[in-house]
CSV table of N, CA and C and ligand atoms in Angstrom, one decimal:
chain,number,residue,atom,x,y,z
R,257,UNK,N,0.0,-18.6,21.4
R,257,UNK,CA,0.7,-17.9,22.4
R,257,UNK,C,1.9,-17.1,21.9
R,258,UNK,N,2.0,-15.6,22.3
R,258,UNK,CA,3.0,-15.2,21.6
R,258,UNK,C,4.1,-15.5,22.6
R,259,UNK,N,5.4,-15.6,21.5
R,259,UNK,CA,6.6,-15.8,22.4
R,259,UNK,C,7.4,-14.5,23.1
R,260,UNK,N,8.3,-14.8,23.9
R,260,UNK,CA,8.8,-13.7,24.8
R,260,UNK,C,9.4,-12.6,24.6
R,261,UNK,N,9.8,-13.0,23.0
R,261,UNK,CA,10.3,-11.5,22.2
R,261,UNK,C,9.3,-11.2,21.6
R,262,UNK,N,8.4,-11.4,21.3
R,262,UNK,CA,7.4,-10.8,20.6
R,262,UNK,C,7.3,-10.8,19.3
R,263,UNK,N,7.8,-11.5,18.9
R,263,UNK,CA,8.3,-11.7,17.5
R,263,UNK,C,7.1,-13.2,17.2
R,264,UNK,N,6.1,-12.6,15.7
R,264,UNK,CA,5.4,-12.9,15.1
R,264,UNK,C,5.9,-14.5,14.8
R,265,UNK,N,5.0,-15.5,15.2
R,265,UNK,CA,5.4,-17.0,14.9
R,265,UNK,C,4.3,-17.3,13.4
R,266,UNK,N,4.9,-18.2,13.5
R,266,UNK,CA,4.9,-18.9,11.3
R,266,UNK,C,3.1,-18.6,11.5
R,267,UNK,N,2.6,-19.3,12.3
R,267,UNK,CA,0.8,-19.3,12.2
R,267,UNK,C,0.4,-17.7,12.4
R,268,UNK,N,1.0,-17.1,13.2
R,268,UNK,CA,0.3,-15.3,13.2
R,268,UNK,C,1.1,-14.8,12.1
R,269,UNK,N,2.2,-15.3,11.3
R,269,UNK,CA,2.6,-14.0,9.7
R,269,UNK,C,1.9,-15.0,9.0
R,270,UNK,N,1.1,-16.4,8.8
R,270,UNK,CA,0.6,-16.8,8.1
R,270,UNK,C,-1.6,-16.2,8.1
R,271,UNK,N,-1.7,-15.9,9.3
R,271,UNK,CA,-3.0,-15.2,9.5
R,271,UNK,C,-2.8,-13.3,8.7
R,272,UNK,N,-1.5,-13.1,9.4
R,272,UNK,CA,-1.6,-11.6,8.5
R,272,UNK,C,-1.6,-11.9,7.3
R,273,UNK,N,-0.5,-12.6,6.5
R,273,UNK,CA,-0.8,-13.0,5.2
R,273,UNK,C,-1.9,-13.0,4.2
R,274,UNK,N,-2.8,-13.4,5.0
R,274,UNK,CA,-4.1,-13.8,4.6
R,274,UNK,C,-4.8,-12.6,4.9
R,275,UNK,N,-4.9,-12.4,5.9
R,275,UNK,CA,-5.2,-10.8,6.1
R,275,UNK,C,-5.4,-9.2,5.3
R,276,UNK,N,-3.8,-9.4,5.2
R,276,UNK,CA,-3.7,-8.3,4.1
R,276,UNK,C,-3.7,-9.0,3.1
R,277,UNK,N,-3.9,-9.7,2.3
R,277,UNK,CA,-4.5,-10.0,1.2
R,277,UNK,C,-5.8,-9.8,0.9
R,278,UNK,N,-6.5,-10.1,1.9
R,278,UNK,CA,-8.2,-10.0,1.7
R,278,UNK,C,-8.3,-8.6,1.6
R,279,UNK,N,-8.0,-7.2,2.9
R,279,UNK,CA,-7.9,-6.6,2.7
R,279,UNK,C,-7.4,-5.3,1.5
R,280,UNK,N,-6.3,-5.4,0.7
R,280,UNK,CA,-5.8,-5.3,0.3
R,280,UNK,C,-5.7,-5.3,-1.0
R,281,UNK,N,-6.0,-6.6,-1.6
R,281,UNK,CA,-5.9,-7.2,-3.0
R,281,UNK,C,-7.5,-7.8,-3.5
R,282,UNK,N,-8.0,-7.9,-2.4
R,282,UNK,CA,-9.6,-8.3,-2.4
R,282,UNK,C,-9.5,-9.7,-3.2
R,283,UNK,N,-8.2,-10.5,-2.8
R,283,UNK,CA,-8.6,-11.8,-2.9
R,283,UNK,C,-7.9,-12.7,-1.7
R,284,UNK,N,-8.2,-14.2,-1.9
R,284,UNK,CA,-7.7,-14.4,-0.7
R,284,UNK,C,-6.1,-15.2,-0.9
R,285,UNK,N,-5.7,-15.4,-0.1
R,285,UNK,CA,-3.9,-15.7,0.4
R,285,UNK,C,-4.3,-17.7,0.4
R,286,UNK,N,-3.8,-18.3,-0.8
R,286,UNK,CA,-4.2,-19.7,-0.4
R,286,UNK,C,-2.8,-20.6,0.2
R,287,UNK,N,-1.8,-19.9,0.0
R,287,UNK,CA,-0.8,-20.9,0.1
R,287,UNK,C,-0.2,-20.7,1.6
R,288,UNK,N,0.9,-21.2,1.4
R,288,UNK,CA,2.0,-21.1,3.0
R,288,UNK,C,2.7,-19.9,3.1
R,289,UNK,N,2.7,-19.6,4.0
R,289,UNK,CA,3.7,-18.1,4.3
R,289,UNK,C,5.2,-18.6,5.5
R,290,UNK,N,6.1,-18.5,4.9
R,290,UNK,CA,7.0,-19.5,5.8
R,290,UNK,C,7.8,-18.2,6.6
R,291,UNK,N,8.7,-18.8,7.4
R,291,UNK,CA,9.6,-17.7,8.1
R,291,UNK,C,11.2,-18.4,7.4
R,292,UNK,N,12.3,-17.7,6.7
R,292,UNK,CA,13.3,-17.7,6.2
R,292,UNK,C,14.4,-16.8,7.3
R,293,UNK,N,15.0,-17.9,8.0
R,293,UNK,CA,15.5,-17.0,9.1
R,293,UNK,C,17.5,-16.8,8.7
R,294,UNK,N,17.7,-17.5,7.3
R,294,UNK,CA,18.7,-17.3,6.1
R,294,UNK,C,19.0,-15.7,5.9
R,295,UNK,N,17.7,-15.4,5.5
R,295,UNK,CA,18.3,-13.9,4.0
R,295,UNK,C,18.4,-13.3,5.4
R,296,UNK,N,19.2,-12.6,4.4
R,296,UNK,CA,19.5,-11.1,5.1
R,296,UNK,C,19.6,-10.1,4.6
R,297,UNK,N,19.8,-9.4,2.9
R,297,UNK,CA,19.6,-8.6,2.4
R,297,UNK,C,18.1,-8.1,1.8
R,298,UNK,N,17.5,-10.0,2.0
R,298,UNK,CA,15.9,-9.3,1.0
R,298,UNK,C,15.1,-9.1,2.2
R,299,UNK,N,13.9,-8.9,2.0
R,299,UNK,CA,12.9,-9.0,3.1
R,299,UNK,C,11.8,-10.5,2.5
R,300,UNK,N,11.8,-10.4,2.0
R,300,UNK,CA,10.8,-11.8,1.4
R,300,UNK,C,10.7,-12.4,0.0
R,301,UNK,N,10.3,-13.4,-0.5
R,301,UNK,CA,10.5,-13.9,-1.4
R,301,UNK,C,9.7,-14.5,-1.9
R,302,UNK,N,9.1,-14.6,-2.9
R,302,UNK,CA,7.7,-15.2,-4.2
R,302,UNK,C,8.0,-16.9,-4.8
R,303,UNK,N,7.7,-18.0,-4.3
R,303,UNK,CA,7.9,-18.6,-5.4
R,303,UNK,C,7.2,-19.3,-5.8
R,304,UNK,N,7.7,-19.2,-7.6
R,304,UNK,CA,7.0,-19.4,-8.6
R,304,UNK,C,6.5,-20.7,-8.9
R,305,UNK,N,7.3,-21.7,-7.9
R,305,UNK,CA,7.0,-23.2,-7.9
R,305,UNK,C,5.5,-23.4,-7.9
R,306,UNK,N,6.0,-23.3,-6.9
R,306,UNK,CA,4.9,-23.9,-5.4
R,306,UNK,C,3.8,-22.9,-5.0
R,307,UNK,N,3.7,-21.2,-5.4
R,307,UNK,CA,3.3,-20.4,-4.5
R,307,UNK,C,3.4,-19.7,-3.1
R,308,UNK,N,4.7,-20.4,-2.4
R,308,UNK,CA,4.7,-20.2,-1.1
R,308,UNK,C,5.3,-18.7,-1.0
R,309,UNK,N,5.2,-17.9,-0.2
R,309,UNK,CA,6.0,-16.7,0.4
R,309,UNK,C,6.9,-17.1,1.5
R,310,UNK,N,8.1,-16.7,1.0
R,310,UNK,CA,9.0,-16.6,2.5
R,310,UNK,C,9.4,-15.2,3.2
R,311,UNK,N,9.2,-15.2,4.2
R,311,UNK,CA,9.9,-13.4,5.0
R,311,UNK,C,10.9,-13.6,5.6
R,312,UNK,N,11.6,-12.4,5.7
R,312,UNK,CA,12.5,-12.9,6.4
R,312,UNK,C,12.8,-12.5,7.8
R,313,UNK,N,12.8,-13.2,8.5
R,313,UNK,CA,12.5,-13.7,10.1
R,313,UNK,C,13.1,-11.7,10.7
R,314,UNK,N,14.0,-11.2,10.4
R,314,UNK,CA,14.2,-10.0,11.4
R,314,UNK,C,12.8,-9.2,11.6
R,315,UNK,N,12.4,-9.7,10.3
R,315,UNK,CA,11.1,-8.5,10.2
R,315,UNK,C,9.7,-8.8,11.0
R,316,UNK,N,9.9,-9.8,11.6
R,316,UNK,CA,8.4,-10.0,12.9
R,316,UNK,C,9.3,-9.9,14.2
R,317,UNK,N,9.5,-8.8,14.0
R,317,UNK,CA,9.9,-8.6,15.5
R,317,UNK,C,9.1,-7.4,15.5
R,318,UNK,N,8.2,-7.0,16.3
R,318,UNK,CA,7.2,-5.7,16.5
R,318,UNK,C,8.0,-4.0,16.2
R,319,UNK,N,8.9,-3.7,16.3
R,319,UNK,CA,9.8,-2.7,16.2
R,319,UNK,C,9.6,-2.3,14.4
R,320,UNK,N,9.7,-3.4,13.5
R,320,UNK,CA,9.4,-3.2,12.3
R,320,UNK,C,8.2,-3.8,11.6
R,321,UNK,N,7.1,-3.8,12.4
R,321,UNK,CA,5.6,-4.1,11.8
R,321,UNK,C,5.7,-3.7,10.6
R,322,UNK,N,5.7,-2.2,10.5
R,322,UNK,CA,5.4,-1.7,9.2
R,322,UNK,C,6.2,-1.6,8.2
R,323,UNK,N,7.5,-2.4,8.0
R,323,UNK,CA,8.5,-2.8,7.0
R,323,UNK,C,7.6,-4.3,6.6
R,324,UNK,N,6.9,-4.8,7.9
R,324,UNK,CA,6.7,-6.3,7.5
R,324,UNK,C,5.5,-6.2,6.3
R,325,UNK,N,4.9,-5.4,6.8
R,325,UNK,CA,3.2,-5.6,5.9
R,325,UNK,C,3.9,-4.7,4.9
R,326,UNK,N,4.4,-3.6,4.5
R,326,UNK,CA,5.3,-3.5,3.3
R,326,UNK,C,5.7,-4.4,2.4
R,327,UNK,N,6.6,-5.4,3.0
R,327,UNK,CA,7.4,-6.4,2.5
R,327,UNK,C,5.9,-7.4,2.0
R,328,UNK,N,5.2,-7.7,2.5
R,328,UNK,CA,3.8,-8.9,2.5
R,328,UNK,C,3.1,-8.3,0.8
R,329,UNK,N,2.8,-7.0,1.3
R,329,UNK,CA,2.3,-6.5,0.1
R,329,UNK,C,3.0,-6.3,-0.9
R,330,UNK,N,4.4,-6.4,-1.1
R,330,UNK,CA,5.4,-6.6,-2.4
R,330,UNK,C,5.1,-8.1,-3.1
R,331,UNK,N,5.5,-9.0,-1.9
R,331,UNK,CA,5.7,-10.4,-2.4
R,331,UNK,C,3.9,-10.8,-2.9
R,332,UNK,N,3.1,-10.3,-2.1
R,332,UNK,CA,1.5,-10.3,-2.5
R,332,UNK,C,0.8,-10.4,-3.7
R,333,UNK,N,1.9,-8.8,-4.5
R,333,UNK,CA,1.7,-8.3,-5.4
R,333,UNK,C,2.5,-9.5,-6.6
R,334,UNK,N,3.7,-10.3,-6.3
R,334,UNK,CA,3.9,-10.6,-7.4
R,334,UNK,C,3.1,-11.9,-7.1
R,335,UNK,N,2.8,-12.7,-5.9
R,335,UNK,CA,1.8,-13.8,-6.2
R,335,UNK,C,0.8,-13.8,-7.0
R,336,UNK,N,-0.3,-12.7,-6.7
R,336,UNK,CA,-1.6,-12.4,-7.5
R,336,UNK,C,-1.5,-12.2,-8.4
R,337,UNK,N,-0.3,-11.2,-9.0
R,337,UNK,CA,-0.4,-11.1,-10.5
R,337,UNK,C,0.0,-12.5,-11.5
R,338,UNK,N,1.0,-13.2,-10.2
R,338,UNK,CA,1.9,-14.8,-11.0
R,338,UNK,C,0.2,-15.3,-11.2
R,339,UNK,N,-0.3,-15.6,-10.7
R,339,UNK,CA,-1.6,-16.3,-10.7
R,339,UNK,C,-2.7,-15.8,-11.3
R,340,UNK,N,-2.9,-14.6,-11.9
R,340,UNK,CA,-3.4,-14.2,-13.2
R,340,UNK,C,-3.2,-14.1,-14.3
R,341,UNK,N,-1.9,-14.4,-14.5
R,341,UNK,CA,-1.0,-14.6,-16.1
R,341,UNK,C,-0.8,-13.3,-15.8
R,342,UNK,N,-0.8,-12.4,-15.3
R,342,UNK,CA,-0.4,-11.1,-16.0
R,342,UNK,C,1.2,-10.7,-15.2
R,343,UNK,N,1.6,-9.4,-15.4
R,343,UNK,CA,2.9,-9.4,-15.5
R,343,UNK,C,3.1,-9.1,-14.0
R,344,UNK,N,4.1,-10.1,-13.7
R,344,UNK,CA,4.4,-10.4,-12.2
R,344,UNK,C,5.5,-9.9,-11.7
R,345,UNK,N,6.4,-9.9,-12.8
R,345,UNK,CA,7.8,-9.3,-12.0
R,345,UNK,C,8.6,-7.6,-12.1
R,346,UNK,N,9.4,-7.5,-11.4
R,346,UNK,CA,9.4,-6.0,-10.8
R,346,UNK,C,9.5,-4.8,-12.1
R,347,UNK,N,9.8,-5.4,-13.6
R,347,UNK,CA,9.8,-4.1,-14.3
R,347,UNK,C,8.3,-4.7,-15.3
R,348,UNK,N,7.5,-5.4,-14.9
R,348,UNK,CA,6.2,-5.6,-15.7
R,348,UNK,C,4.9,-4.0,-14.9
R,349,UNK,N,4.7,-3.4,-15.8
R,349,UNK,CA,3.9,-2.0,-15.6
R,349,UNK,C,2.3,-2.7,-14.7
R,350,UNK,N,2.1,-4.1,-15.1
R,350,UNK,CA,1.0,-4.5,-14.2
R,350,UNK,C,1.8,-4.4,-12.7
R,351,UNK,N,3.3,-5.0,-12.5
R,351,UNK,CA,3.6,-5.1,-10.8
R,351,UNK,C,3.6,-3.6,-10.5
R,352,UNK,N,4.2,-2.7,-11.5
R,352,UNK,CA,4.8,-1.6,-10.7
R,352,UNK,C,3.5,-0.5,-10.1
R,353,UNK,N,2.3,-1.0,-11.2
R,353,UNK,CA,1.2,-0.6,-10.8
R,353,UNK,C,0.1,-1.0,-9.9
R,354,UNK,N,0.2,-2.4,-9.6
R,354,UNK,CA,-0.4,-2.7,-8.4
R,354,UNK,C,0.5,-2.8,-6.8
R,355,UNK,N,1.7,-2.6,-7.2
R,355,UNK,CA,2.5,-2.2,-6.2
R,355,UNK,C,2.0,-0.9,-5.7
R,356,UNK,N,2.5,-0.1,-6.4
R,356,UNK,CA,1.4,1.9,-6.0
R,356,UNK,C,0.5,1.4,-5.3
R,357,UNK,N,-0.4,1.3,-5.9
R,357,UNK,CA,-2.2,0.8,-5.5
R,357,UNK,C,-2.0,0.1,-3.8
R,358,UNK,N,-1.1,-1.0,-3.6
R,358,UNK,CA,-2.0,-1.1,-2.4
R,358,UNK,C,-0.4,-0.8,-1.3
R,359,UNK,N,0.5,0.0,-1.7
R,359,UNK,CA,1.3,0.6,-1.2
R,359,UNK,C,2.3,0.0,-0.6
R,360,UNK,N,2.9,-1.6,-1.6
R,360,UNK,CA,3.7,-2.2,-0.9
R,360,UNK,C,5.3,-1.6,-1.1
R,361,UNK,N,5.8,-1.8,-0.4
R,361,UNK,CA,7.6,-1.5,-0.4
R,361,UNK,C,8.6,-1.8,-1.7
R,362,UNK,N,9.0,-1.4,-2.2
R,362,UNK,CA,9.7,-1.7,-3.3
R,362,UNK,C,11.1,-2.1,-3.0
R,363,UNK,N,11.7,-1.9,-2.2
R,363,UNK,CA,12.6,-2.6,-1.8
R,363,UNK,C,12.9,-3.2,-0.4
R,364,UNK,N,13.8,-4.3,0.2
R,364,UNK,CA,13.7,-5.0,0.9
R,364,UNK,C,14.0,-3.3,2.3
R,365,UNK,N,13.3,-3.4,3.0
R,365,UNK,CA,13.7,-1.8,4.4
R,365,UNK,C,15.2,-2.4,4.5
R,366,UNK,N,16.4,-1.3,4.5
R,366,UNK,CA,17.6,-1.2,5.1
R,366,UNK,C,17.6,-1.2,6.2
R,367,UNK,N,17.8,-2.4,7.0
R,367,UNK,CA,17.6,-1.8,8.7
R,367,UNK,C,19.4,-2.6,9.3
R,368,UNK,N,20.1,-2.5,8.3
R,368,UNK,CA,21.5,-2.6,8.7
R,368,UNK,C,21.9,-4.4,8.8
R,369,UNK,N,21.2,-5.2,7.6
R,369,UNK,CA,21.4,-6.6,7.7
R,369,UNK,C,22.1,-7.1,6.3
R,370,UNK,N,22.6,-5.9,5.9
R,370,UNK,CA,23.8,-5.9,4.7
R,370,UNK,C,25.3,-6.5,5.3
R,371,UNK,N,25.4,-7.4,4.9
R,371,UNK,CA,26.9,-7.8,5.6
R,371,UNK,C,28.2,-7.0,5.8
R,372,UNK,N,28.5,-6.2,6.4
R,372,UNK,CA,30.0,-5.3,5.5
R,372,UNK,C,30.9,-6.1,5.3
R,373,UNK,N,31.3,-5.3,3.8
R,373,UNK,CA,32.3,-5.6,3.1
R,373,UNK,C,34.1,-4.9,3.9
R,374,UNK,N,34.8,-6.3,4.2
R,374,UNK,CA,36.1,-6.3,4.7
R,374,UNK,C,37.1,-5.6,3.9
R,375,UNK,N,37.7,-4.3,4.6
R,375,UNK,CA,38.4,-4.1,3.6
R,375,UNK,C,39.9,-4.7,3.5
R,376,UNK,N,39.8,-4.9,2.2
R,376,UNK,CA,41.0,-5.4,1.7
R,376,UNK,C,42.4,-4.7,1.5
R,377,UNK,N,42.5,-3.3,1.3
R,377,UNK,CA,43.8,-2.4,1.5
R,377,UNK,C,43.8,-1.3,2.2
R,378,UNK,N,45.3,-1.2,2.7
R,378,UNK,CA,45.9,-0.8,3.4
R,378,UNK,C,46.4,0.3,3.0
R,379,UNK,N,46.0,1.4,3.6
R,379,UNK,CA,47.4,2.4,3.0
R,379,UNK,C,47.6,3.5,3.7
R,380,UNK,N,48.7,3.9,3.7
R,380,UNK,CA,49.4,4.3,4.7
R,380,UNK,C,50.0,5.9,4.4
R,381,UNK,N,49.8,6.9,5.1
R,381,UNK,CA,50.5,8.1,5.0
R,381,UNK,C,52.0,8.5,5.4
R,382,UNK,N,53.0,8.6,4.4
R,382,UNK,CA,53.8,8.7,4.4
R,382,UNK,C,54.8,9.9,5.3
R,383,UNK,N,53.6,10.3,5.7
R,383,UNK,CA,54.1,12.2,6.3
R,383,UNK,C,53.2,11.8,7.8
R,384,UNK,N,52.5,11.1,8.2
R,384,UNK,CA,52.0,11.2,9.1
R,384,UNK,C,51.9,9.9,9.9
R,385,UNK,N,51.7,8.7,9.0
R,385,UNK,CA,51.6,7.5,9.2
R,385,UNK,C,50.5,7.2,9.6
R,386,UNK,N,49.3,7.7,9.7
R,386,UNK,CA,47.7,7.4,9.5
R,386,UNK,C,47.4,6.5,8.7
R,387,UNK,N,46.8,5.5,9.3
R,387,UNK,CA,46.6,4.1,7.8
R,387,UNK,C,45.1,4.3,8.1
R,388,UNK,N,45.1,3.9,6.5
R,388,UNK,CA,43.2,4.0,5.9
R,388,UNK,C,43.0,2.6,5.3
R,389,UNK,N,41.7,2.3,5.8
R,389,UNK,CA,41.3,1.0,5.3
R,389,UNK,C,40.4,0.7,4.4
R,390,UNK,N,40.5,0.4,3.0
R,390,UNK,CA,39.5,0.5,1.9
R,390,UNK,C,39.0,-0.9,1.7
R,391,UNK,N,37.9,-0.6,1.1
R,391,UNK,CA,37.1,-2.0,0.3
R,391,UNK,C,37.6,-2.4,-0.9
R,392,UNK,N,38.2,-1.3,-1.9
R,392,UNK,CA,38.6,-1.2,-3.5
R,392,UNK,C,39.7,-0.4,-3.1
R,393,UNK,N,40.5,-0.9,-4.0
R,393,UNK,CA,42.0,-0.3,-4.1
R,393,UNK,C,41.8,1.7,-4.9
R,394,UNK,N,42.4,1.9,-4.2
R,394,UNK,CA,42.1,3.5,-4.9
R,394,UNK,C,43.9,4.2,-5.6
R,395,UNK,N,43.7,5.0,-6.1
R,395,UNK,CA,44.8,5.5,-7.1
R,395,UNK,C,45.8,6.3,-6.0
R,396,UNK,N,47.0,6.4,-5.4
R,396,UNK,CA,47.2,6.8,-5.0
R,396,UNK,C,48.2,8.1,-5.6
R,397,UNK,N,48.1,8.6,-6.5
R,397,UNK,CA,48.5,8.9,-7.3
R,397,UNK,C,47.2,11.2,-7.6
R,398,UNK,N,45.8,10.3,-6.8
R,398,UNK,CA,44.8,11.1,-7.2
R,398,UNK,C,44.4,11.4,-5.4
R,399,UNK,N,44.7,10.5,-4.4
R,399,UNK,CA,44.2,10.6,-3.1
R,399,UNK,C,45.3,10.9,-2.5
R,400,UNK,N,45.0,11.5,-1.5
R,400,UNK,CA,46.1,12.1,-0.6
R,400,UNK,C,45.7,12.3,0.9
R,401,UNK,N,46.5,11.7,1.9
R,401,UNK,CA,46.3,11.5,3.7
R,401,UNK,C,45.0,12.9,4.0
R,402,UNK,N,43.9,12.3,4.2
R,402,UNK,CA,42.9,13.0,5.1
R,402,UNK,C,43.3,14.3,6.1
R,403,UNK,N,44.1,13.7,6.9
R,403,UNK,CA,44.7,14.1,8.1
R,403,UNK,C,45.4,15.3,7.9
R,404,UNK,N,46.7,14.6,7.0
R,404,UNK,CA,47.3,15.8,6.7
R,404,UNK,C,47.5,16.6,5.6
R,405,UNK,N,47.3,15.6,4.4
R,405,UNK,CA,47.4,15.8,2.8
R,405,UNK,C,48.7,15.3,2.1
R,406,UNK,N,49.3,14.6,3.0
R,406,UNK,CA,50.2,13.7,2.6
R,406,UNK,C,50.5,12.5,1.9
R,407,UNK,N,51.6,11.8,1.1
R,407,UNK,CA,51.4,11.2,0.0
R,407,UNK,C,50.6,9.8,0.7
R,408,UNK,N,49.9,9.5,0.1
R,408,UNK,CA,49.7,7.5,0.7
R,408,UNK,C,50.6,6.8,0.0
R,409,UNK,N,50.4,5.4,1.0
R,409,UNK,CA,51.2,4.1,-0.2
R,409,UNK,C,50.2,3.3,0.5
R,410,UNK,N,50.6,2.2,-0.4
R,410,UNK,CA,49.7,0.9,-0.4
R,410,UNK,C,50.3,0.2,0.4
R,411,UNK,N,50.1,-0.5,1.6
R,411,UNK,CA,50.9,-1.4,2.7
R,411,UNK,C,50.7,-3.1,2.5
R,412,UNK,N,48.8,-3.2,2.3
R,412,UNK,CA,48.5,-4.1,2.6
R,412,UNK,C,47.1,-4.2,1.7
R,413,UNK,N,47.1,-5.4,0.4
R,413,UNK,CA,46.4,-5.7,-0.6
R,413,UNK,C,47.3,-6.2,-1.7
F,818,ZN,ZN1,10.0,-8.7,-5.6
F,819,ZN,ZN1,48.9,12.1,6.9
């Protein structure tokens, strides 16, 4: 039964799984495909242990199908190859090459699950009093008020 968001449960991303594999890699998907509802920067994950895939839960929500089966066919690509001895991980010319081939995503889709970074200083326009809020301290010496072009100082960092 699908649920009321529509968002893909552990048994239907474990049938795609298997799915696009068959399709795809023309072998089959033997292990577990889990939902990782943690990450937030990757989209899915390979491990080496065990064989299992994890995804990461934003991405079975219908709106990003096609980031999902992207993502499936990355981590896909490094299972099959982990499981043929051959070279599995992202700078081995077997992954980057069967990655091409069945057109999986090379990196996790940016769909805005990057945490922002708080900025830490303060600084302040001397001629206008406009405060600007940075992540990394900047030279105040080289920057000068947006607004007006007036000197900055540093208030707070
Ligand atoms: Zn990878
Ligand atoms: Zn100013």
């Amino acid at each position: 039964m699908p649920n009321s968001s529509g968002e893909l449960t552990e048994s239907e991303l474990q049938e795609l799984v298997e799915h696009v594999s068959l399709s795809f890699f023309n072998r089959p998907f033997l292990h577990q495909a889990k939902i990782n509802r943690r990450m937030t920067t990757t989209g899915g994950r390979y491990h080496l242990t065990d064989h299992h895939l994890e995804i990461n839960a934003h991405f079975l929500q219908p709106q990003y199908h096609d980031e999902l089966v992207g993502i499936i066919k990355h981590e896909l690509t490094h299972y099959h190859l982990h499981l043929q001895n051959r070279g599995y991980r992202h700078r081995d010319t077997d992954f980057k090459l069967l990655l091409k081939k069945v057109g999986g995503s090379r990196y996790a889709p940016d769909i805005g699950l990057r945490k922002k970074q708080n900025p830490k200083f303060v600084y302040k326009c001397q001629h206008c009093g406009q405060k600007f809020k940075r992540v990394r301290r900047i030279n105040v010496r080289r920057y000068a008020c947006g607004k007006c072009g007036g000197p900055l100082r540093l208030v707070k960092g």
